[in-house]
mmCIF file of C-alpha atoms and ligand atoms in Angstrom:
data_model
loop_
_atom_site.group_PDB
_atom_site.id
_atom_site.type_symbol
_atom_site.label_atom_id
_atom_site.label_comp_id
_atom_site.label_asym_id
_atom_site.label_seq_id
_atom_site.Cartn_x
_atom_site.Cartn_y
_atom_site.Cartn_z
ATOM 1 C CA MET S 22 203.300 72.830 39.778
ATOM 2 C CA ALA S 23 202.862 75.546 37.163
ATOM 3 C CA TYR S 24 199.570 77.140 38.191
ATOM 4 C CA LEU S 25 197.982 78.608 35.070
ATOM 5 C CA ASP S 26 194.376 78.832 36.226
ATOM 6 C CA HIS S 27 194.214 82.270 37.861
ATOM 7 C CA ALA S 28 190.859 82.992 36.219
ATOM 8 C CA ALA S 29 189.400 80.096 38.251
ATOM 9 C CA THR S 30 190.870 81.421 41.461
ATOM 10 C CA SER S 31 194.013 83.193 42.573
ATOM 11 C CA PRO S 32 196.391 82.692 45.517
ATOM 12 C CA LEU S 33 195.623 84.694 48.641
ATOM 13 C CA TRP S 34 197.846 87.697 49.309
ATOM 14 C CA ALA S 35 199.799 87.013 52.534
ATOM 15 C CA GLU S 36 198.813 90.497 53.732
ATOM 16 C CA ALA S 37 195.138 89.638 53.215
ATOM 17 C CA ARG S 38 195.511 86.479 55.282
ATOM 18 C CA ASP S 39 197.271 88.424 58.065
ATOM 19 C CA ALA S 40 194.556 91.091 58.042
ATOM 20 C CA MET S 41 191.881 88.392 58.387
ATOM 21 C CA LEU S 42 193.430 86.458 61.272
ATOM 22 C CA PRO S 43 192.242 88.675 64.176
ATOM 23 C CA PHE S 44 188.657 88.272 62.945
ATOM 24 C CA LEU S 45 189.023 84.494 62.948
ATOM 25 C CA GLY S 46 190.323 84.723 66.522
ATOM 26 C CA ASP S 47 189.641 87.129 69.371
ATOM 27 C CA SER S 48 187.769 89.788 67.356
ATOM 28 C CA TYR S 49 184.625 87.760 66.812
ATOM 29 C CA GLY S 50 181.982 90.425 67.447
ATOM 30 C CA ASN S 51 178.869 90.699 65.299
ATOM 31 C CA PRO S 52 179.109 94.006 63.415
ATOM 32 C CA SER S 53 175.394 94.686 63.923
ATOM 33 C CA GLY S 54 175.660 94.816 67.719
ATOM 34 C CA ALA S 55 176.151 97.829 69.972
ATOM 35 C CA HIS S 56 178.797 96.693 72.489
ATOM 36 C CA ALA S 57 182.576 96.971 72.302
ATOM 37 C CA PRO S 58 183.344 93.675 70.484
ATOM 38 C CA ALA S 59 180.611 94.514 67.948
ATOM 39 C CA ARG S 60 182.070 97.970 67.451
ATOM 40 C CA VAL S 61 185.487 96.478 66.640
ATOM 41 C CA ALA S 62 183.944 94.356 63.891
ATOM 42 C CA ARG S 63 181.819 97.271 62.685
ATOM 43 C CA LYS S 64 184.860 99.533 62.439
ATOM 44 C CA ALA S 65 186.725 96.871 60.418
ATOM 45 C CA ILE S 66 183.970 96.518 57.858
ATOM 46 C CA ASP S 67 183.482 100.289 57.680
ATOM 47 C CA GLU S 68 187.173 100.688 56.835
ATOM 48 C CA ALA S 69 186.948 97.868 54.290
ATOM 49 C CA ARG S 70 183.880 99.519 52.761
ATOM 50 C CA ASP S 71 185.827 102.765 52.332
ATOM 51 C CA ILE S 72 188.641 100.906 50.557
ATOM 52 C CA MET S 73 186.258 99.005 48.273
ATOM 53 C CA ALA S 74 184.465 102.260 47.447
ATOM 54 C CA GLU S 75 187.735 103.914 46.524
ATOM 55 C CA VAL S 76 188.993 101.106 44.258
ATOM 56 C CA LEU S 77 185.583 100.665 42.629
ATOM 57 C CA GLY S 78 184.937 104.378 42.132
ATOM 58 C CA CYS S 79 181.785 104.700 44.197
ATOM 59 C CA ASP S 80 180.574 106.001 47.567
ATOM 60 C CA PRO S 81 180.883 103.743 50.614
ATOM 61 C CA GLY S 82 177.081 103.703 50.865
ATOM 62 C CA GLU S 83 176.918 102.152 47.390
ATOM 63 C CA VAL S 84 178.970 99.077 48.423
ATOM 64 C CA VAL S 85 176.867 96.002 49.232
ATOM 65 C CA PHE S 86 178.860 93.064 50.579
ATOM 66 C CA THR S 87 177.828 89.673 49.168
ATOM 67 C CA SER S 88 178.997 86.074 49.336
ATOM 68 C CA GLY S 89 180.864 86.451 46.028
ATOM 69 C CA GLY S 90 180.428 87.051 42.325
ATOM 70 C CA THR S 91 177.580 84.597 41.819
ATOM 71 C CA GLU S 92 175.433 86.219 44.490
ATOM 72 C CA ALA S 93 176.250 89.730 43.261
ATOM 73 C CA ASP S 94 175.233 88.783 39.703
ATOM 74 C CA ASN S 95 172.034 87.038 40.811
ATOM 75 C CA ALA S 96 171.178 89.974 43.075
ATOM 76 C CA ALA S 97 171.539 92.394 40.167
ATOM 77 C CA VAL S 98 169.486 90.434 37.625
ATOM 78 C CA PHE S 99 166.719 89.131 39.897
ATOM 79 C CA GLY S 100 166.798 92.284 42.028
ATOM 80 C CA VAL S 101 166.040 94.571 39.077
ATOM 81 C CA GLN S 102 163.557 92.207 37.452
ATOM 82 C CA ARG S 103 161.561 91.617 40.637
ATOM 83 C CA ARG S 104 161.512 95.296 41.569
ATOM 84 C CA HIS S 105 160.936 96.876 38.169
ATOM 85 C CA GLY S 106 159.591 94.064 35.973
ATOM 86 C CA GLY S 107 160.465 94.408 32.316
ATOM 87 C CA VAL S 108 162.738 92.428 30.070
ATOM 88 C CA VAL S 109 166.351 91.664 30.990
ATOM 89 C CA VAL S 110 169.050 91.399 28.353
ATOM 90 C CA CYS S 111 172.644 90.151 28.465
ATOM 91 C CA SER S 112 175.488 89.276 26.139
ATOM 92 C CA ALA S 113 175.700 85.709 24.872
ATOM 93 C CA VAL S 114 179.105 85.276 26.524
ATOM 94 C CA GLU S 115 178.196 86.058 30.137
ATOM 95 C CA HIS S 116 179.284 83.768 32.950
ATOM 96 C CA HIS S 117 176.515 81.389 34.013
ATOM 97 C CA ALA S 118 176.037 83.525 37.150
ATOM 98 C CA VAL S 119 174.421 86.135 34.873
ATOM 99 C CA LEU S 120 173.315 83.966 31.957
ATOM 100 C CA ASP S 121 171.244 81.518 33.996
ATOM 101 C CA PRO S 122 169.290 84.172 35.964
ATOM 102 C CA VAL S 123 168.622 86.021 32.682
ATOM 103 C CA LEU S 124 167.377 82.828 31.042
ATOM 104 C CA ALA S 125 165.326 81.991 34.147
ATOM 105 C CA VAL S 126 163.258 85.153 33.595
ATOM 106 C CA ASP S 127 163.000 84.599 29.825
ATOM 107 C CA GLY S 128 165.502 87.342 29.012
ATOM 108 C CA ARG S 129 167.183 88.056 25.695
ATOM 109 C CA LEU S 130 170.756 87.241 24.644
ATOM 110 C CA VAL S 131 172.809 89.494 22.385
ATOM 111 C CA ALA S 132 175.360 88.209 19.870
ATOM 112 C CA VAL S 133 179.101 88.910 19.964
ATOM 113 C CA ASP S 134 181.654 89.094 17.169
ATOM 114 C CA ALA S 135 184.476 86.641 16.456
ATOM 115 C CA ASP S 136 186.571 88.220 19.229
ATOM 116 C CA GLY S 137 183.830 87.839 21.811
ATOM 117 C CA VAL S 138 183.058 91.571 21.786
ATOM 118 C CA LEU S 139 179.409 92.619 21.890
ATOM 119 C CA ASP S 140 177.791 93.397 18.544
ATOM 120 C CA LEU S 141 176.346 96.875 19.167
ATOM 121 C CA ASP S 142 173.913 96.627 16.254
ATOM 122 C CA ALA S 143 172.558 93.383 17.667
ATOM 123 C CA LEU S 144 172.296 95.097 21.053
ATOM 124 C CA ALA S 145 170.316 97.967 19.536
ATOM 125 C CA ALA S 146 168.000 95.462 17.845
ATOM 126 C CA ALA S 147 167.412 93.613 21.154
ATOM 127 C CA LEU S 148 166.470 96.755 23.071
ATOM 128 C CA ASP S 149 163.192 98.599 23.391
ATOM 129 C CA PRO S 150 161.539 100.614 26.167
ATOM 130 C CA SER S 151 160.288 97.425 27.868
ATOM 131 C CA VAL S 152 163.888 96.510 28.827
ATOM 132 C CA SER S 153 164.683 97.132 32.494
ATOM 133 C CA LEU S 154 168.235 95.748 32.701
ATOM 134 C CA VAL S 155 171.160 95.153 30.375
ATOM 135 C CA SER S 156 174.061 93.090 31.730
ATOM 136 C CA VAL S 157 177.401 93.091 29.906
ATOM 137 C CA MET S 158 180.555 91.723 31.516
ATOM 138 C CA LEU S 159 183.670 93.874 31.657
ATOM 139 C CA ALA S 160 186.040 91.036 30.730
ATOM 140 C CA ASN S 161 185.210 87.503 29.707
ATOM 141 C CA ASN S 162 186.286 84.588 31.892
ATOM 142 C CA GLU S 163 187.107 82.182 29.066
ATOM 143 C CA VAL S 164 188.805 84.165 26.333
ATOM 144 C CA GLY S 165 189.416 87.484 28.129
ATOM 145 C CA SER S 166 187.662 89.822 25.687
ATOM 146 C CA ILE S 167 187.013 93.325 27.046
ATOM 147 C CA GLN S 168 183.738 95.147 26.529
ATOM 148 C CA SER S 169 183.491 98.901 26.166
ATOM 149 C CA LEU S 170 180.782 99.880 28.636
ATOM 150 C CA GLY S 171 180.715 103.468 27.390
ATOM 151 C CA ALA S 172 179.610 102.306 23.945
ATOM 152 C CA VAL S 173 177.083 99.897 25.484
ATOM 153 C CA ARG S 174 175.664 102.683 27.660
ATOM 154 C CA GLU S 175 175.087 104.928 24.640
ATOM 155 C CA VAL S 176 173.076 102.254 22.858
ATOM 156 C CA VAL S 177 171.096 101.490 26.041
ATOM 157 C CA ASP S 178 170.269 105.164 26.640
ATOM 158 C CA ASP S 179 169.190 105.537 23.056
ATOM 159 C CA ARG S 180 167.065 102.396 22.686
ATOM 160 C CA ALA S 181 165.930 101.585 26.215
ATOM 161 C CA PRO S 182 166.002 104.826 28.156
ATOM 162 C CA GLY S 183 165.470 104.073 31.802
ATOM 163 C CA ALA S 184 167.082 100.634 31.632
ATOM 164 C CA LEU S 185 169.797 99.935 34.189
ATOM 165 C CA LEU S 186 173.235 98.694 33.155
ATOM 166 C CA HIS S 187 174.947 95.943 35.164
ATOM 167 C CA THR S 188 178.488 94.781 34.623
ATOM 168 C CA ASP S 189 180.086 91.603 35.917
ATOM 169 C CA ALA S 190 183.599 92.915 36.578
ATOM 170 C CA VAL S 191 184.714 89.702 38.316
ATOM 171 C CA GLN S 192 187.417 88.936 35.732
ATOM 172 C CA GLY S 193 188.179 92.574 35.069
ATOM 173 C CA TYR S 194 189.359 93.758 38.471
ATOM 174 C CA CYS S 195 192.992 92.618 38.281
ATOM 175 C CA TRP S 196 193.515 93.905 34.763
ATOM 176 C CA LEU S 197 191.409 97.026 34.368
ATOM 177 C CA ASP S 198 190.840 100.087 36.520
ATOM 178 C CA VAL S 199 187.250 99.230 37.387
ATOM 179 C CA ALA S 200 186.730 102.631 39.056
ATOM 180 C CA ASP S 201 187.100 104.120 35.608
ATOM 181 C CA ALA S 202 185.994 101.363 33.210
ATOM 182 C CA ALA S 203 182.746 100.620 35.055
ATOM 183 C CA THR S 204 181.673 104.271 35.453
ATOM 184 C CA PRO S 205 178.813 103.860 32.930
ATOM 185 C CA ALA S 206 177.315 100.962 34.914
ATOM 186 C CA ASP S 207 174.616 101.323 37.593
ATOM 187 C CA LEU S 208 175.472 97.956 39.138
ATOM 188 C CA VAL S 209 178.936 96.354 39.334
ATOM 189 C CA SER S 210 179.885 92.861 40.610
ATOM 190 C CA VAL S 211 183.326 91.815 41.876
ATOM 191 C CA SER S 212 184.579 88.716 43.680
ATOM 192 C CA ALA S 213 187.513 88.687 46.117
ATOM 193 C CA HIS S 214 189.034 85.321 45.234
ATOM 194 C CA LYS S 215 189.785 86.431 41.681
ATOM 195 C CA PHE S 216 192.168 89.124 42.947
ATOM 196 C CA GLY S 217 193.969 87.358 45.772
ATOM 197 C CA GLY S 218 191.285 87.724 48.421
ATOM 198 C CA PRO S 219 189.432 84.902 50.157
ATOM 199 C CA LYS S 220 186.691 82.818 48.556
ATOM 200 C CA GLY S 221 183.043 83.434 49.383
ATOM 201 C CA VAL S 222 183.018 87.222 49.528
ATOM 202 C CA GLY S 223 182.357 89.946 46.970
ATOM 203 C CA VAL S 224 180.653 93.253 46.327
ATOM 204 C CA LEU S 225 177.695 94.471 44.347
ATOM 205 C CA VAL S 226 177.983 98.212 43.757
ATOM 206 C CA VAL S 227 174.471 99.672 43.733
ATOM 207 C CA ARG S 228 174.662 103.294 42.639
ATOM 208 C CA ARG S 229 172.677 105.901 44.537
ATOM 209 C CA GLY S 230 169.048 105.994 43.397
ATOM 210 C CA VAL S 231 169.069 102.440 42.017
ATOM 211 C CA THR S 232 166.489 100.252 43.750
ATOM 212 C CA LEU S 233 166.483 96.450 43.821
ATOM 213 C CA ALA S 234 164.348 93.758 45.415
ATOM 214 C CA PRO S 235 166.831 92.070 47.775
ATOM 215 C CA LEU S 236 167.552 88.372 47.255
ATOM 216 C CA LEU S 237 167.942 87.773 50.972
ATOM 217 C CA LEU S 238 165.506 89.033 53.577
ATOM 218 C CA GLY S 239 166.161 88.963 57.278
ATOM 219 C CA GLY S 240 168.083 91.211 59.643
ATOM 220 C CA GLY S 241 168.237 94.127 57.213
ATOM 221 C CA GLN S 242 172.022 94.402 57.025
ATOM 222 C CA GLU S 243 173.662 96.396 54.204
ATOM 223 C CA GLN S 244 170.856 98.987 54.384
ATOM 224 C CA GLU S 245 168.203 96.340 53.751
ATOM 225 C CA ARG S 246 169.881 95.424 50.469
ATOM 226 C CA ARG S 247 171.431 92.126 51.641
ATOM 227 C CA SER S 248 170.403 90.576 54.925
ATOM 228 C CA GLY S 249 172.751 88.235 56.768
ATOM 229 C CA THR S 250 175.600 88.769 59.214
ATOM 230 C CA GLN S 251 178.578 90.038 57.270
ATOM 231 C CA ASN S 252 181.635 87.827 56.721
ATOM 232 C CA VAL S 253 183.916 90.179 58.661
ATOM 233 C CA ALA S 254 187.208 88.327 58.107
ATOM 234 C CA GLY S 255 186.419 87.813 54.432
ATOM 235 C CA ILE S 256 185.502 91.460 53.927
ATOM 236 C CA VAL S 257 188.699 92.641 55.627
ATOM 237 C CA GLY S 258 190.781 90.216 53.532
ATOM 238 C CA MET S 259 189.014 91.320 50.350
ATOM 239 C CA ALA S 260 189.704 94.998 50.995
ATOM 240 C CA THR S 261 193.392 94.321 51.655
ATOM 241 C CA ALA S 262 193.687 92.281 48.454
ATOM 242 C CA ALA S 263 191.763 94.876 46.441
ATOM 243 C CA ARG S 264 194.051 97.678 47.624
ATOM 244 C CA LEU S 265 197.261 95.744 46.913
ATOM 245 C CA THR S 266 195.971 94.653 43.496
ATOM 246 C CA ALA S 267 195.121 98.245 42.562
ATOM 247 C CA GLU S 268 198.538 99.490 43.745
ATOM 248 C CA ASP S 269 200.382 96.817 41.736
ATOM 249 C CA ARG S 270 198.064 96.760 38.742
ATOM 250 C CA LYS S 271 200.197 98.641 36.247
ATOM 251 C CA THR S 272 203.421 96.714 36.971
ATOM 252 C CA THR S 273 201.616 93.370 37.045
ATOM 253 C CA ILE S 274 199.841 94.011 33.739
ATOM 254 C CA ASP S 275 203.110 94.841 31.950
ATOM 255 C CA ARG S 276 204.899 91.797 33.337
ATOM 256 C CA VAL S 277 202.022 89.344 32.843
ATOM 257 C CA ALA S 278 201.177 90.559 29.319
ATOM 258 C CA ALA S 279 204.789 89.846 28.277
ATOM 259 C CA LEU S 280 204.611 86.353 29.791
ATOM 260 C CA ARG S 281 201.245 85.679 28.153
ATOM 261 C CA ASP S 282 202.521 86.850 24.770
ATOM 262 C CA ARG S 283 205.588 84.610 25.011
ATOM 263 C CA LEU S 284 203.358 81.687 25.965
ATOM 264 C CA VAL S 285 200.819 82.107 23.163
ATOM 265 C CA ASP S 286 203.382 82.922 20.477
ATOM 266 C CA GLY S 287 205.455 79.938 21.566
ATOM 267 C CA LEU S 288 202.497 77.560 21.406
ATOM 268 C CA VAL S 289 201.219 78.861 18.082
ATOM 269 C CA SER S 290 204.636 78.391 16.510
ATOM 270 C CA ALA S 291 205.335 74.999 18.120
ATOM 271 C CA VAL S 292 201.979 73.310 17.484
ATOM 272 C CA GLU S 293 200.656 72.945 13.970
ATOM 273 C CA GLY S 294 196.990 73.897 13.703
ATOM 274 C CA ALA S 295 196.993 75.833 16.986
ATOM 275 C CA LEU S 296 194.627 78.784 16.789
ATOM 276 C CA GLU S 297 194.489 81.645 19.239
ATOM 277 C CA SER S 298 190.850 82.500 20.018
ATOM 278 C CA GLY S 299 190.054 86.178 19.534
ATOM 279 C CA ASP S 300 192.196 89.213 18.883
ATOM 280 C CA ARG S 301 194.766 89.600 21.652
ATOM 281 C CA SER S 302 194.641 93.392 21.584
ATOM 282 C CA ARG S 303 190.984 93.222 22.696
ATOM 283 C CA LYS S 304 191.702 91.033 25.720
ATOM 284 C CA ILE S 305 192.865 91.439 29.292
ATOM 285 C CA ALA S 306 196.576 90.765 29.857
ATOM 286 C CA SER S 307 196.183 87.475 31.689
ATOM 287 C CA THR S 308 194.351 85.206 29.319
ATOM 288 C CA ALA S 309 195.813 82.806 26.788
ATOM 289 C CA HIS S 310 193.128 80.877 24.941
ATOM 290 C CA LEU S 311 193.850 78.446 22.136
ATOM 291 C CA CYS S 312 192.118 75.692 20.220
ATOM 292 C CA PHE S 313 194.089 72.680 18.991
ATOM 293 C CA GLU S 314 192.655 70.872 16.013
ATOM 294 C CA GLY S 315 192.106 67.141 16.276
ATOM 295 C CA ILE S 316 192.310 66.654 20.030
ATOM 296 C CA ASP S 317 190.013 66.531 22.997
ATOM 297 C CA SER S 318 190.762 69.001 25.777
ATOM 298 C CA GLU S 319 189.811 66.621 28.552
ATOM 299 C CA SER S 320 192.611 64.249 27.523
ATOM 300 C CA LEU S 321 195.025 67.166 27.168
ATOM 301 C CA LEU S 322 194.157 68.461 30.640
ATOM 302 C CA PHE S 323 194.733 64.993 32.057
ATOM 303 C CA LEU S 324 198.233 64.863 30.560
ATOM 304 C CA LEU S 325 198.987 68.416 31.695
ATOM 305 C CA ASP S 326 197.810 67.734 35.227
ATOM 306 C CA ARG S 327 200.074 64.677 35.405
ATOM 307 C CA ALA S 328 202.967 66.841 34.208
ATOM 308 C CA GLY S 329 202.259 69.488 36.871
ATOM 309 C CA ILE S 330 200.461 72.100 34.766
ATOM 310 C CA ALA S 331 197.157 73.359 36.194
ATOM 311 C CA ALA S 332 194.951 74.661 33.384
ATOM 312 C CA THR S 333 191.394 74.314 32.173
ATOM 313 C CA ALA S 334 189.427 74.105 28.947
ATOM 314 C CA ALA S 335 186.365 76.304 28.997
ATOM 315 C CA SER S 336 184.905 77.123 32.330
ATOM 316 C CA SER S 337 184.821 74.222 34.711
ATOM 317 C CA CYS S 338 181.511 73.075 36.148
ATOM 318 C CA ALA S 339 181.193 72.314 39.835
ATOM 319 C CA SER S 340 181.315 68.639 38.839
ATOM 320 C CA GLY S 341 184.727 69.185 37.230
ATOM 321 C CA ALA S 342 183.279 68.075 33.893
ATOM 322 C CA GLN S 343 183.972 70.211 30.853
ATOM 323 C CA ALA S 344 180.727 71.612 29.530
ATOM 324 C CA PRO S 345 180.627 72.671 25.861
ATOM 325 C CA SER S 346 181.477 76.348 25.837
ATOM 326 C CA HIS S 347 178.645 78.755 25.036
ATOM 327 C CA VAL S 348 181.302 81.465 24.728
ATOM 328 C CA LEU S 349 183.222 79.764 21.916
ATOM 329 C CA GLU S 350 179.962 78.897 20.202
ATOM 330 C CA ALA S 351 178.865 82.548 20.350
ATOM 331 C CA MET S 352 182.212 83.554 18.819
ATOM 332 C CA GLY S 353 181.491 81.262 15.872
ATOM 333 C CA ILE S 354 184.141 78.660 16.737
ATOM 334 C CA SER S 355 183.067 75.251 15.457
ATOM 335 C CA ARG S 356 182.209 72.518 17.953
ATOM 336 C CA ASP S 357 185.019 70.383 16.535
ATOM 337 C CA LEU S 358 187.637 73.034 17.126
ATOM 338 C CA ALA S 359 186.154 74.016 20.492
ATOM 339 C CA ARG S 360 186.554 70.387 21.597
ATOM 340 C CA GLY S 361 190.305 71.026 21.693
ATOM 341 C CA SER S 362 190.235 74.310 23.605
ATOM 342 C CA LEU S 363 192.679 75.284 26.319
ATOM 343 C CA ARG S 364 192.604 78.269 28.666
ATOM 344 C CA LEU S 365 195.822 79.234 30.377
ATOM 345 C CA SER S 366 195.230 82.153 32.717
ATOM 346 C CA LEU S 367 198.154 83.933 34.316
ATOM 347 C CA GLY S 368 198.334 86.070 37.416
ATOM 348 C CA ARG S 369 200.558 88.095 39.689
ATOM 349 C CA THR S 370 202.474 85.019 40.936
ATOM 350 C CA THR S 371 203.122 83.584 37.450
ATOM 351 C CA THR S 372 206.819 83.291 36.631
ATOM 352 C CA ASP S 373 209.005 82.737 33.572
ATOM 353 C CA ALA S 374 209.523 79.189 34.832
ATOM 354 C CA ASP S 375 205.749 78.531 34.666
ATOM 355 C CA VAL S 376 205.698 79.657 31.040
ATOM 356 C CA ASP S 377 208.795 77.554 30.273
ATOM 357 C CA ALA S 378 207.122 74.499 31.801
ATOM 358 C CA ALA S 379 203.954 75.046 29.740
ATOM 359 C CA LEU S 380 205.952 75.536 26.549
ATOM 360 C CA ALA S 381 207.938 72.375 27.207
ATOM 361 C CA THR S 382 204.885 70.252 28.071
ATOM 362 C CA ILE S 383 201.968 71.287 25.877
ATOM 363 C CA PRO S 384 203.361 70.765 22.329
ATOM 364 C CA PRO S 385 204.491 67.152 22.931
ATOM 365 C CA ALA S 386 201.243 66.411 24.772
ATOM 366 C CA VAL S 387 199.160 67.629 21.811
ATOM 367 C CA GLU S 388 201.364 65.644 19.430
ATOM 368 C CA ARG S 389 200.965 62.524 21.521
ATOM 369 C CA LEU S 390 197.185 62.841 21.579
ATOM 370 C CA ARG S 391 197.068 63.345 17.842
ATOM 371 C CA GLU S 392 199.268 60.321 17.293
ATOM 372 C CA PHE S 393 197.252 58.009 19.524
ATOM 373 C CA GLY S 394 193.908 59.819 19.396
HETATM 374 N N1 PLP L 17 181.463 86.013 36.993
HETATM 375 C C1 PLP L 17 182.588 85.676 36.353
HETATM 376 C C2 PLP L 17 182.944 86.383 35.097
HETATM 377 C C3 PLP L 17 183.407 84.674 36.858
HETATM 378 O O1 PLP L 17 184.513 84.333 36.198
HETATM 379 C C4 PLP L 17 183.022 84.020 38.057
HETATM 380 C C5 PLP L 17 183.832 82.908 38.606
HETATM 381 O O2 PLP L 17 184.389 82.133 37.865
HETATM 382 C C6 PLP L 17 181.848 84.421 38.691
HETATM 383 C C7 PLP L 17 181.090 85.424 38.139
HETATM 384 C C8 PLP L 17 181.397 83.792 39.973
HETATM 385 O O3 PLP L 17 182.120 84.310 41.065
HETATM 386 P P1 PLP L 17 182.195 83.506 42.453
HETATM 387 O O4 PLP L 17 183.127 82.358 42.219
HETATM 388 O O5 PLP L 17 182.750 84.506 43.416
HETATM 389 O O6 PLP L 17 180.822 83.097 42.820
#
């Protein structure tokens, strides 16, 4: 199997699994308690909090553990809107975990250019002093485009002074130094399973002085910002994965970017009418996104799966069905062309052999579909 779907989820670091095991076994204390087993769990999440703070460039007290990226995004959008009122604004290419909460409170969407990068003039036009939150993702999950949060912050401060800036850094963490890139943001979401941690755990960074209405009320954990007994094993695994990812980031980026470039260049030259979506120099290192004229991606994915290539088209719904991509539409890619889209996302375990397999399989599969399609 050539696994080329790291943006959907990534394999668990062995070290993260090992770090989690005690907390799935004998160390089962509830971190909120006062006795010895509770203190063991409490110490583990305190240490994990310190690590997450370091890799995310914030204070430990600004780390709020969540059940993943979706919860962190919802907590940011609904949390600001319910606490401060006002209008919320996001880019038109956000993941549904931001887009749907923004639409649920009648927020505004801001256009992007043909590379999926936010149009700053459109942002300025969408902002006014009634705006309480602007949410712009650090890196896009479909095409990989990177947003410059410094430039976004300037426009926000100018047009909507007082508005908070949230960034969904879920796809950015492996490929960008979030501690640096997300400095302009007041709220930052990450999700462990995208960087080799376990599923179902993440962080929302809430900078000092930023107040939110919590999504979950109850026992008052996480300084009243997110009630619910913490997922101790998951948090410990996440911190281990986050640390290893940060340590390896530079080497992994160089290696993966070279693999990605070989893959995309190979496909563009082997398949007539193959178009790379967006300018590669404005993307994270991991993402290869192409559209093939005259085919349907669902059929292509079926052939690839049978040949042992795990890939996806746009973002996959929970049902597994391929929804039409709002990201490609926002980038001005026609529906016809978007019908034949393919996302190949690489990661730290991707090898030359995976790229060879994709290069050997995809061109004949596209040809076959065109012939019989
Ligand atoms: N935000 C982005 C950009 C994502 O790619 C994803 C997952 O695909 C999420 C949020 C949701 O994260 P989680 O799967 O941890 O809920």
